[in-house]
XYZ file of C-alpha atoms in Angstrom:
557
model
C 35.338 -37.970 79.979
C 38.051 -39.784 77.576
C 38.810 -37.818 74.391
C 37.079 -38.731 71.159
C 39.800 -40.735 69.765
C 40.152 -42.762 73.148
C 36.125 -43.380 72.810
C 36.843 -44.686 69.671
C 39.806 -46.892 69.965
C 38.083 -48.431 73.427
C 34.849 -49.581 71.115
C 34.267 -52.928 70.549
C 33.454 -52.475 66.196
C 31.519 -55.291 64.668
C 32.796 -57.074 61.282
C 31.331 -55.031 58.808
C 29.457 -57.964 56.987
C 28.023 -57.842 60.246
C 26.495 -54.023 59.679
C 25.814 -55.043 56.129
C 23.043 -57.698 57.000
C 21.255 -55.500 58.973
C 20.301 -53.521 55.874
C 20.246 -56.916 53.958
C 23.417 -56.514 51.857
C 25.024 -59.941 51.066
C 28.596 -60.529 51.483
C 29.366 -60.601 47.642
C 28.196 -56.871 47.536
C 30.590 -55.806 49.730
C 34.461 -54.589 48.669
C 36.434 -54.915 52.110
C 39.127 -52.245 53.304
C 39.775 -54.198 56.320
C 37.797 -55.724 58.663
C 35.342 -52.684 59.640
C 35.163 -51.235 55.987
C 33.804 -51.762 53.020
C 32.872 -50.686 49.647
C 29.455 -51.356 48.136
C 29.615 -52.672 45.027
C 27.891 -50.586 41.995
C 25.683 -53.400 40.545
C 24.375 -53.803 43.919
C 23.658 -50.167 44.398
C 22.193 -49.705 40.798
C 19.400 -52.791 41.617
C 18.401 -50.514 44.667
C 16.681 -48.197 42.279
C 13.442 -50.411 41.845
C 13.295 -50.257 45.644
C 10.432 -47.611 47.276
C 11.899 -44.790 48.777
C 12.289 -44.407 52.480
C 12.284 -40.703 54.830
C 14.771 -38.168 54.385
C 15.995 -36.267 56.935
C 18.761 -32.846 56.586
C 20.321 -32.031 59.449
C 21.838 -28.301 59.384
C 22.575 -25.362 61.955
C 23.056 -22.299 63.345
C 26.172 -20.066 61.746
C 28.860 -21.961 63.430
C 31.448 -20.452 65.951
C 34.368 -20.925 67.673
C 32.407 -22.638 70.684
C 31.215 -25.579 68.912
C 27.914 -26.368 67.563
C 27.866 -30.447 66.964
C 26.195 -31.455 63.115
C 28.007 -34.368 62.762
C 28.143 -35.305 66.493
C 23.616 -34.809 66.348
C 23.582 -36.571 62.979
C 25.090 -39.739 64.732
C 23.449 -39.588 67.489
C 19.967 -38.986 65.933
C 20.833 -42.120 63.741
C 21.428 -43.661 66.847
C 18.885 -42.973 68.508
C 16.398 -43.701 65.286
C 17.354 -47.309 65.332
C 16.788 -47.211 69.445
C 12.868 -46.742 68.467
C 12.744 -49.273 66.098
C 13.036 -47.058 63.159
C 15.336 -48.741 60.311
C 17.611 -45.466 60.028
C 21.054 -45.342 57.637
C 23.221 -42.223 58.685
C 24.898 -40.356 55.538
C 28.140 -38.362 55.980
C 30.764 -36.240 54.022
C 34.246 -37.797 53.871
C 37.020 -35.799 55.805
C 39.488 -33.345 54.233
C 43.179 -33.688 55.359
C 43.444 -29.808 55.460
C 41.103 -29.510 58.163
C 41.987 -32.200 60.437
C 45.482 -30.857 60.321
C 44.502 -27.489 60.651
C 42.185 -25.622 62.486
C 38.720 -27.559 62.478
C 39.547 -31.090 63.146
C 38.144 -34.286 61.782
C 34.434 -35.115 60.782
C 33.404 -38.263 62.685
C 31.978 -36.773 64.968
C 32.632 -36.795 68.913
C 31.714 -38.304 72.429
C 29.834 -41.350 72.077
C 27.528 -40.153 69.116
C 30.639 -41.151 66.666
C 31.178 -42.875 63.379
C 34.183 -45.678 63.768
C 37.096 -46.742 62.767
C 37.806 -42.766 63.326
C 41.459 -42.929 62.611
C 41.205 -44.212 59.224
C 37.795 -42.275 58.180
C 39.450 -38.940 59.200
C 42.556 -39.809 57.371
C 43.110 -41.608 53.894
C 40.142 -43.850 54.738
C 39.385 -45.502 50.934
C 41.304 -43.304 49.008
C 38.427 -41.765 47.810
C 40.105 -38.020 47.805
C 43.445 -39.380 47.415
C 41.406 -40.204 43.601
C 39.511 -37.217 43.008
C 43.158 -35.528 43.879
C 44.675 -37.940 40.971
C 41.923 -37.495 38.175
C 41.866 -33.702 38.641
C 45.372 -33.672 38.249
C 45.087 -36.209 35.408
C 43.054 -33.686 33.489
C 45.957 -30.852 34.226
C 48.451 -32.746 33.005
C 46.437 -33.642 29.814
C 45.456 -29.825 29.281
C 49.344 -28.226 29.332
C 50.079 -31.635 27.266
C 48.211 -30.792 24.875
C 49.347 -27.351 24.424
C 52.725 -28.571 23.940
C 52.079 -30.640 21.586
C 50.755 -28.331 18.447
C 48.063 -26.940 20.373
C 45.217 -28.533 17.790
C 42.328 -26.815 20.017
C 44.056 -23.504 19.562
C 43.573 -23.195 23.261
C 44.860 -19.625 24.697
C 47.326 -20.459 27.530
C 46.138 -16.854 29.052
C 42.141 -18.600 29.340
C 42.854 -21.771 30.479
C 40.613 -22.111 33.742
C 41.456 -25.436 35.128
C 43.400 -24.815 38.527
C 45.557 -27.695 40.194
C 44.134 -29.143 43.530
C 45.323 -30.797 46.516
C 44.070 -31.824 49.730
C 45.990 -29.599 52.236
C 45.727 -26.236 53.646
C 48.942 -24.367 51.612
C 48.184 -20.632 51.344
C 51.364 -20.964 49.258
C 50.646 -22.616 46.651
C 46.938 -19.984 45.831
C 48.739 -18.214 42.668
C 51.773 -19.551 41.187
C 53.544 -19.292 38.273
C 54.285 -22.383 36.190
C 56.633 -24.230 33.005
C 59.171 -22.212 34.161
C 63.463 -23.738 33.038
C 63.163 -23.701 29.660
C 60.789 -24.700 26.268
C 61.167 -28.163 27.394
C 58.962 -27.479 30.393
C 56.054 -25.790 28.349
C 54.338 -22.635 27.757
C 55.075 -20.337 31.554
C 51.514 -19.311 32.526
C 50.122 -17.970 35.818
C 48.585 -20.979 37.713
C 47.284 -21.692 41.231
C 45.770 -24.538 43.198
C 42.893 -24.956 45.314
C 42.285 -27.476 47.846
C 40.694 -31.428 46.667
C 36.813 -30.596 48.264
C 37.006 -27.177 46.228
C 37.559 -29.340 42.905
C 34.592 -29.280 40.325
C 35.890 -32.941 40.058
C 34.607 -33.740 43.698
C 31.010 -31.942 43.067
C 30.318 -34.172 40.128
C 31.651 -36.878 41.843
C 29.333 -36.038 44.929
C 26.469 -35.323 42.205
C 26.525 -37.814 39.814
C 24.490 -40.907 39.437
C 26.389 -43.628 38.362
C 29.443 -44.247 36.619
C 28.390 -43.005 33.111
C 26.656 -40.158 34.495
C 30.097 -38.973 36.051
C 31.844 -39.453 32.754
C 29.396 -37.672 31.066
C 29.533 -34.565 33.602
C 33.462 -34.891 33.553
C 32.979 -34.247 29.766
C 30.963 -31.320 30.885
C 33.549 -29.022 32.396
C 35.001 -26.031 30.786
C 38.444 -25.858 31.268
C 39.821 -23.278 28.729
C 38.855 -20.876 25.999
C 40.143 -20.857 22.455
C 41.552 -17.542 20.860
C 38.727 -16.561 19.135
C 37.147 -17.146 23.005
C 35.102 -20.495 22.369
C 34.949 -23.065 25.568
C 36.788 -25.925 25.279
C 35.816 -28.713 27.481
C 37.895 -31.741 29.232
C 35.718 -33.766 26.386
C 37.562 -31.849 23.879
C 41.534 -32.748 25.568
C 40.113 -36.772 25.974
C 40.449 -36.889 29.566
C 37.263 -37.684 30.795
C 37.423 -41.817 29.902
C 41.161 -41.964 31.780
C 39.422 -39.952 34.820
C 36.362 -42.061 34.814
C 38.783 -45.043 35.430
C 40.822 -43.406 38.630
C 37.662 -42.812 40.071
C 35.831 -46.042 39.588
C 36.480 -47.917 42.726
C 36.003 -44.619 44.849
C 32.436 -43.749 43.306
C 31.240 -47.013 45.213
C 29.935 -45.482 48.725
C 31.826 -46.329 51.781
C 29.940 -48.262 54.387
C 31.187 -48.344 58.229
C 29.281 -48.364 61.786
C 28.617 -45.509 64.866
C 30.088 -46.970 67.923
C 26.293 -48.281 68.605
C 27.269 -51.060 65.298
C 24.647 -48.624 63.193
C 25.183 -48.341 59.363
C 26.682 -45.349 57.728
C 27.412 -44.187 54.660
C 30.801 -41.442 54.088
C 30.650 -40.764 50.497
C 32.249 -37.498 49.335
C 32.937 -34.151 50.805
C 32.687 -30.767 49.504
C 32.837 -27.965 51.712
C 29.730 -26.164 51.914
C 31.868 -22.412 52.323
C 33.560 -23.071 49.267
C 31.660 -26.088 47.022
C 28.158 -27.408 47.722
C 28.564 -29.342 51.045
C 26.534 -32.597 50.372
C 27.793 -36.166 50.244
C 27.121 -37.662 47.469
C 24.074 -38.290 45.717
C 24.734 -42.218 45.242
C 25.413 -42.744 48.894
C 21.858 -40.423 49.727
C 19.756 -42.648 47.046
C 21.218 -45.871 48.171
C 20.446 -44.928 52.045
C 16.738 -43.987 50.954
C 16.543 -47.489 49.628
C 18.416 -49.879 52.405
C 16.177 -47.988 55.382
C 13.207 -46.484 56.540
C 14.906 -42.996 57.334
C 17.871 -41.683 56.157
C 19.881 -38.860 58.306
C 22.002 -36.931 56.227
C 23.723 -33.696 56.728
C 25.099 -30.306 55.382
C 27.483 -28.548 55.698
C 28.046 -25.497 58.412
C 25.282 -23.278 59.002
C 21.738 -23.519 56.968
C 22.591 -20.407 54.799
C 25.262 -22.474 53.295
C 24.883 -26.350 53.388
C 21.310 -26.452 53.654
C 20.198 -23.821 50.894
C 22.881 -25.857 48.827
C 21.584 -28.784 49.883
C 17.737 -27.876 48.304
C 18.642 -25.683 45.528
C 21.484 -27.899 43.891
C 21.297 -32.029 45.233
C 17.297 -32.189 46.007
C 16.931 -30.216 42.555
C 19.272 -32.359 40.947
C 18.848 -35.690 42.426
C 14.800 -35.368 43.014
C 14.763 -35.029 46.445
C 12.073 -33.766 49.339
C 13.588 -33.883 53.366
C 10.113 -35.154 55.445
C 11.648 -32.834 58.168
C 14.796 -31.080 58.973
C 16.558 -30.233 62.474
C 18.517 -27.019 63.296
C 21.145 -27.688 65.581
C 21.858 -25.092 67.928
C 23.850 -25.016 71.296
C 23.610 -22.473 73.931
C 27.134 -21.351 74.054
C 27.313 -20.717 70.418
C 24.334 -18.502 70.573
C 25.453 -16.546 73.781
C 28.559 -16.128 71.011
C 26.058 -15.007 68.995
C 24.857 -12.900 71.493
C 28.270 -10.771 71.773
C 30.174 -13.191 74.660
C 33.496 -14.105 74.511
C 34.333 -17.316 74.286
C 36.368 -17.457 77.573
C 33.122 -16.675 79.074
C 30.583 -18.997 77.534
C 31.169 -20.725 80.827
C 28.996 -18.369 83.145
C 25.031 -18.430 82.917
C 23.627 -15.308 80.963
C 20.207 -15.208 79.349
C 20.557 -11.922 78.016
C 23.146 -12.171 75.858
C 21.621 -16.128 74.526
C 17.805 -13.969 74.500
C 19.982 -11.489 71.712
C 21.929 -14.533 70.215
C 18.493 -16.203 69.200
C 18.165 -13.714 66.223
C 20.218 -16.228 64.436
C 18.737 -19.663 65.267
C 15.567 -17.554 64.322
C 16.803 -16.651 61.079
C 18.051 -19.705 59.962
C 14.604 -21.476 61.442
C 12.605 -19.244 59.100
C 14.363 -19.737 55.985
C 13.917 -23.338 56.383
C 10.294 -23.135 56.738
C 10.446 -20.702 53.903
C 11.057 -23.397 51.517
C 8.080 -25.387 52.962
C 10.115 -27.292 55.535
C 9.106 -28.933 59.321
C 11.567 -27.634 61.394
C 12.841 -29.072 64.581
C 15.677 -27.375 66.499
C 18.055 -29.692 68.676
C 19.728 -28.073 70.975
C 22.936 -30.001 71.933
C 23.988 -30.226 75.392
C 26.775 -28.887 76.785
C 28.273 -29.317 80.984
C 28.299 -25.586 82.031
C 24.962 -25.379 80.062
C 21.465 -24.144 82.913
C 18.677 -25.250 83.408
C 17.803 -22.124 83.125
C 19.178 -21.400 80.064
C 17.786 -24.205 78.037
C 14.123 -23.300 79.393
C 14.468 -20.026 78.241
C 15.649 -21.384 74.835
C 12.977 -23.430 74.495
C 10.631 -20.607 75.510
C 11.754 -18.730 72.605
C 11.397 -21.303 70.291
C 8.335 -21.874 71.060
C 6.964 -18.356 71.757
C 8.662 -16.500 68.773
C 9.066 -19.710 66.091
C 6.035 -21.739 67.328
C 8.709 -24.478 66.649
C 9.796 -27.380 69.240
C 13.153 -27.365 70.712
C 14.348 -30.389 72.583
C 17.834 -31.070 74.599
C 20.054 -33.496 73.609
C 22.256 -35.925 75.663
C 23.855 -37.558 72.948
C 27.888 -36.725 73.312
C 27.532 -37.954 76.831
C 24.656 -40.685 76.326
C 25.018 -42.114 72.460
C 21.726 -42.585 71.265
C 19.488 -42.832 74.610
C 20.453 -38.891 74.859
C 18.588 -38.238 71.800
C 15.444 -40.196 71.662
C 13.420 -37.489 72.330
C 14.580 -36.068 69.075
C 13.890 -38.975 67.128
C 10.810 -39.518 67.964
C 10.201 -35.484 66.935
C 11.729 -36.453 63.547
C 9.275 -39.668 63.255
C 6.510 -37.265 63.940
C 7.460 -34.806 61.580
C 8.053 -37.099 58.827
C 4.602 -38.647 58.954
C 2.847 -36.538 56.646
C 3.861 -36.634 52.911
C 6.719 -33.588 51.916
C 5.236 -31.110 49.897
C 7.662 -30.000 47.128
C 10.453 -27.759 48.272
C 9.906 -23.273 47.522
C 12.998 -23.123 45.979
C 15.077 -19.920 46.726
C 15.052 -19.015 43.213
C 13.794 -19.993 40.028
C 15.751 -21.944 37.783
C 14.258 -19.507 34.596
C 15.968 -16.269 36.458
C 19.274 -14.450 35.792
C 21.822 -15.529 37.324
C 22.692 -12.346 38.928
C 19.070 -12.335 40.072
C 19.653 -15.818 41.608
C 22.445 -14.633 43.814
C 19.990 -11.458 44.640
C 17.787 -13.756 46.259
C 19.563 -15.463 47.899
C 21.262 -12.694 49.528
C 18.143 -10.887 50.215
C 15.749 -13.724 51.342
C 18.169 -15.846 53.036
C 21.221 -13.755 54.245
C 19.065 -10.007 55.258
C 20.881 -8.190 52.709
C 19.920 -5.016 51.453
C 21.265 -6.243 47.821
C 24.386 -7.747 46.139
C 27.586 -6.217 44.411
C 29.165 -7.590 41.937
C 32.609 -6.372 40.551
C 32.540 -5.716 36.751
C 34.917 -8.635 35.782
C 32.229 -11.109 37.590
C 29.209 -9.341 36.261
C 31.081 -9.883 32.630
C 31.376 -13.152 32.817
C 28.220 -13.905 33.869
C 26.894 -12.459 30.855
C 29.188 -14.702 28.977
C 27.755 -17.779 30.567
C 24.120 -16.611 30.038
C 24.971 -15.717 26.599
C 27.255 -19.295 26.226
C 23.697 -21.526 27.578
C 24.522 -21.522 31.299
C 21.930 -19.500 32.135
C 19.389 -21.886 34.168
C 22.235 -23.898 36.150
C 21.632 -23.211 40.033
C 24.134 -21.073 41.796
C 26.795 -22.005 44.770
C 27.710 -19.315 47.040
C 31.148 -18.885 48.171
C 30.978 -17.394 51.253
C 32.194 -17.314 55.205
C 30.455 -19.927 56.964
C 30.493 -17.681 60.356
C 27.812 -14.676 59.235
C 24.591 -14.108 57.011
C 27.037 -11.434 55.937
C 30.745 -11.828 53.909
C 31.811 -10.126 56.841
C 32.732 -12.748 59.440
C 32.885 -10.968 62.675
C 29.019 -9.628 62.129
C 27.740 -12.437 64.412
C 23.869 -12.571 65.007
C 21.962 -11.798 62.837
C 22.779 -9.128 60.562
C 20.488 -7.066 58.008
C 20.951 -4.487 55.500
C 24.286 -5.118 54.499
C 25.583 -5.730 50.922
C 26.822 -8.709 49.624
C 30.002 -8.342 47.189
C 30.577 -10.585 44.555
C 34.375 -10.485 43.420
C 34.522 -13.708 40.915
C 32.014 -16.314 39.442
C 32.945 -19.526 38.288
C 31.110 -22.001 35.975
C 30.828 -25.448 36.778
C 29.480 -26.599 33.976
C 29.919 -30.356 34.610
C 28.205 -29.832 38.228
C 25.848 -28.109 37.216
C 26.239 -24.414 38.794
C 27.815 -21.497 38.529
C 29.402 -20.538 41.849
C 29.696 -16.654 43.531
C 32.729 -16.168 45.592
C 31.986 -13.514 47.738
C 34.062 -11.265 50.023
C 37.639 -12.725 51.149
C 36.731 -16.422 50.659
C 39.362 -18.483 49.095
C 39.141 -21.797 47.807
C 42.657 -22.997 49.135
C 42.046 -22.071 53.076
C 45.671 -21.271 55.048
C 46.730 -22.989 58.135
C 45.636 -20.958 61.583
C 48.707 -19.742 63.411
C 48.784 -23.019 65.771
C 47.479 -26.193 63.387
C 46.360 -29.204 64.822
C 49.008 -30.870 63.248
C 51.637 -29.358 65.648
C 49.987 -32.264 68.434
C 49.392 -35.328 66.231
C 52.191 -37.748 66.612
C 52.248 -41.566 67.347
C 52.709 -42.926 70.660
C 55.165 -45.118 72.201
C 53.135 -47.929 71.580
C 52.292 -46.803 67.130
C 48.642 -45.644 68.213
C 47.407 -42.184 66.538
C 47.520 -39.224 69.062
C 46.274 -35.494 69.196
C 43.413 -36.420 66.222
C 40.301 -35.305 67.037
């Protein structure tokens, strides 16, 4: 089969006024990048608010390995095959990050014939949308050292300011630096350090916030510094937030293409779910609920990260109930679960996918923990069994009493996942109950990361080094107390410990460093060797992307 970038470039796209009228968006709504993007315009989207709500649907997944699971690739293709039914469906994605498509992960458009198109442009600068949140994050950095060089009226201590640089590459290099070095013309010297753009607190309001005064209002929010006498000073305080508001103006309007079936999608946003919250953005979500009968959104990596973040912070946040959710699950990845190596996922073996289960299981009974239906789609792979995928579904259904159902949709586009869809219609049919939260919002905050650890992950309990545990008794003590929390943590085990595959209990979950994201609303746990600027692997995708002989894109996948 052709690669997914020769897939893409071989479909036949449809003008994107053309995608627009299926949802009934008129042409003057519509901010063109081209002929197969656009931009919808924010009075349009704010007169979708009268409109009744349509279905929500998450879909999430096992803890993800190195042998491929498919979220993206099953959102598209259950979008797909949602409009195949007859079911008016709008498919919501994150936006791409530079750092992993030139690095070790790839793009995010998904793959096969269950794609989102143009693919080039989405998985590189697309609107500009990062390329903004990059600019108005900086923006505030520059304003912060500018203003302590200039008389310092805020009385800001240059040894508390908390505002790290960002950009939108994987450059281990550039984690701790030290900066306004040459001179007193260059500012005060201070230790510094960047993380990448989806880390930002500037892309979780962005990805959280309402509308356009909402995001200046949570830009306001952030604390970026302490004074001397260790009050919080706030990017309100410096005057950045109305400057910031304006670089990110055009991007806050949601970004409307087509899967290579001419099906609407929105890419709005796109922090990770390892290191931020792992939800596109609220706007794009809301104005999906309102254009269509369902709405297929995703989260990101397995359910212990995107999807708990997805319930406890957006749905809490944004007032949002799922009508059903699907687990995606592949057999390889859980016979990698199960203790094979990868060179070996190849050969049939029901033993080691019978052990792997444990964490398809676990992730299956969180869900429904929080009062969830639960569907698990199992995505097809060639050297997959027969055999193997009737034992899966076995197990599903003997140990979960939960329906598992194979999907064709890399190979097929939408036909392969009918099936699924009309699981999802079923599901959705009754009205959602309101979501068990993990935690309440009332709780400590150390008590919030406790259960989540405990209930979600197997652990025995948390640990939390004494400069953490300090400052979250500063934020409890400063009013922070009832914001939600954001874990930090490896997207490959319930653990911090990313080579405990499975399903792992008892262990202990070490918190090193808190953060508060004020303007977001959460306080977020970094736990065990997670950092927020991710390195290059030793061979980086970008060492195969070039341009052909003929200008066209090659090695992106």
């Amino acid at each position: 089969m052709p690669s997914d970038i020769e897939i893409a470039r071989a479909a036949t796209l449809k003008p994107i006024a053309q995608v627009a009228e299926k949802l009934g968006i008129p042409d003057d709504a519509l901010h063109n990048y081209g002929k197969h993007i656009a931009k919808i315009d924010h009075g349009y989207i704010a007169g979708l608010e009268s409109r009744k709500s349509g279905k929500l649907v998450l879909v999430t997944a096992i803890s993800p390995t190195p042998a491929g699971e498919g979220k993206t690739t099953t959102t598209v293709g259950l979008g797909d095959a949602l409009n195949r039914i007859g079911a008016k469906t709008m498919i919501c994605l994150r936006e791409p990050s530079l750092g992993p498509c030139f690095g070790m992960k790839g793009g995010a458009a998904g793959g096969g014939k269950a794609q989102v198109v143009p693919m080039e442009q989405i998985n590189l600068h697309f609107t500009g949308d990062f390329h903004a949140i990059t600019a108005a994050h900086s923006l505030a950095a520059a304003l912060i050292d500018n203003h302590v060089y200039w008389a310092n009226e805020l009385n800001i201590d240059v040894r508390r300011i908390h505002w790290r640089r960002v950009v939108d590459m994987n450059d281990r290099a550039l984690r701790q630096i030290t900066q306004s070095l040459g001179g007193v013309a260059n500012g005060f010297p201070r230790e510094d350090g960047f993380d990448i753009t989806v880390a930002s607190e500037v892309m979780a309001v962005f990805c959280l916030a309402r509308d356009l005064a909402d995001l200046e209002e949570r830009l306001g929010r952030i604390v970026i510094a302490e004074t001397r006498d260790r009050k919080l000073v706030t990017l309100k305080d410096v005057k950045a937030t109305g400057a910031m508001t304006v670089l990110l103006k055009d991007a806050l309007q949601p970004n409307l293409v087509q899967t290579l079936e001419g099906n609407p999608a929105l890419i709005h946003g796109g922090p990770f779910a390892n290191i931020a919250h792992g939800c596109n953005s609220v706007i794009a979500t809301r104005a999906g609920l309102r254009l269509a009968d369902y709405t297929v959104t995703e989260a990101g990596f397995g359910a212990d990260l995107g999807a708990e973040k997805f319930l406890d912070i957006k749905c809490r946040q944004a007032g949002l109930t799922p009508s059903a959710v699907v687990v995606v699950a592949t057999v390889r990845a859980l016979k990698m679960h199960g203790g094979v190596d990868k060179k070996n996922l190849g050969a049939e073996n029901i033993d080691a996918l019978e052990k792997g289960f444990a964490n398809l299981a676990r992730h299956v009974t969180n869900l429904r923990g929080f009062g969830l239906p639960v569907v698990v789609g199992v995505n097809h792979f060639y050297a997959d069994t027969d055999a193997e995928h009737a034992k899966l579904k076995a197990l599903c259904r003997e140990r979960l009493d939960v329906e598992a159902i194979t999907c064709r949709h890399w190979a097929e586009g939408g036909a392969g996942a009918e099936e699924l869809a009309h699981a999802v219609v079923k599901l959705s049919q009754a009205e959602p109950a309101p979501i068990r939260h993990a935690y309440e919002t009332e709780a400590p905050l150390a008590d919030k990361i406790r259960s989540i650890a405990t209930k979600l992950y197997g652990a025995a309990d948390i640990q939390i080094e004494s400069k953490a545990q300090a400052k979250l008794a500063a934020f409890e003590k400063d009013g922070y107390g009832n914001l939600p929390i954001c874990m930090a943590k490896t997207q490959y085990s319930f653990s911090t410990d990313p080579t405990l595959m499975g399903a792992p209990e008892g262990h202990i979950v070490g918190v090193r460093d808190v953060r508060l994201s004020a303007g977001a609303g959460f306080v977020v746990a970094i736990c065990g060797e997670i950092m927020t600027m991710p390195g290059l692997p030793r061979v980086p995708a970008a060492d195969t992307i070039r341009l052909d002989a003929n200008g066209q894109i090659d090695g992106l996948f």
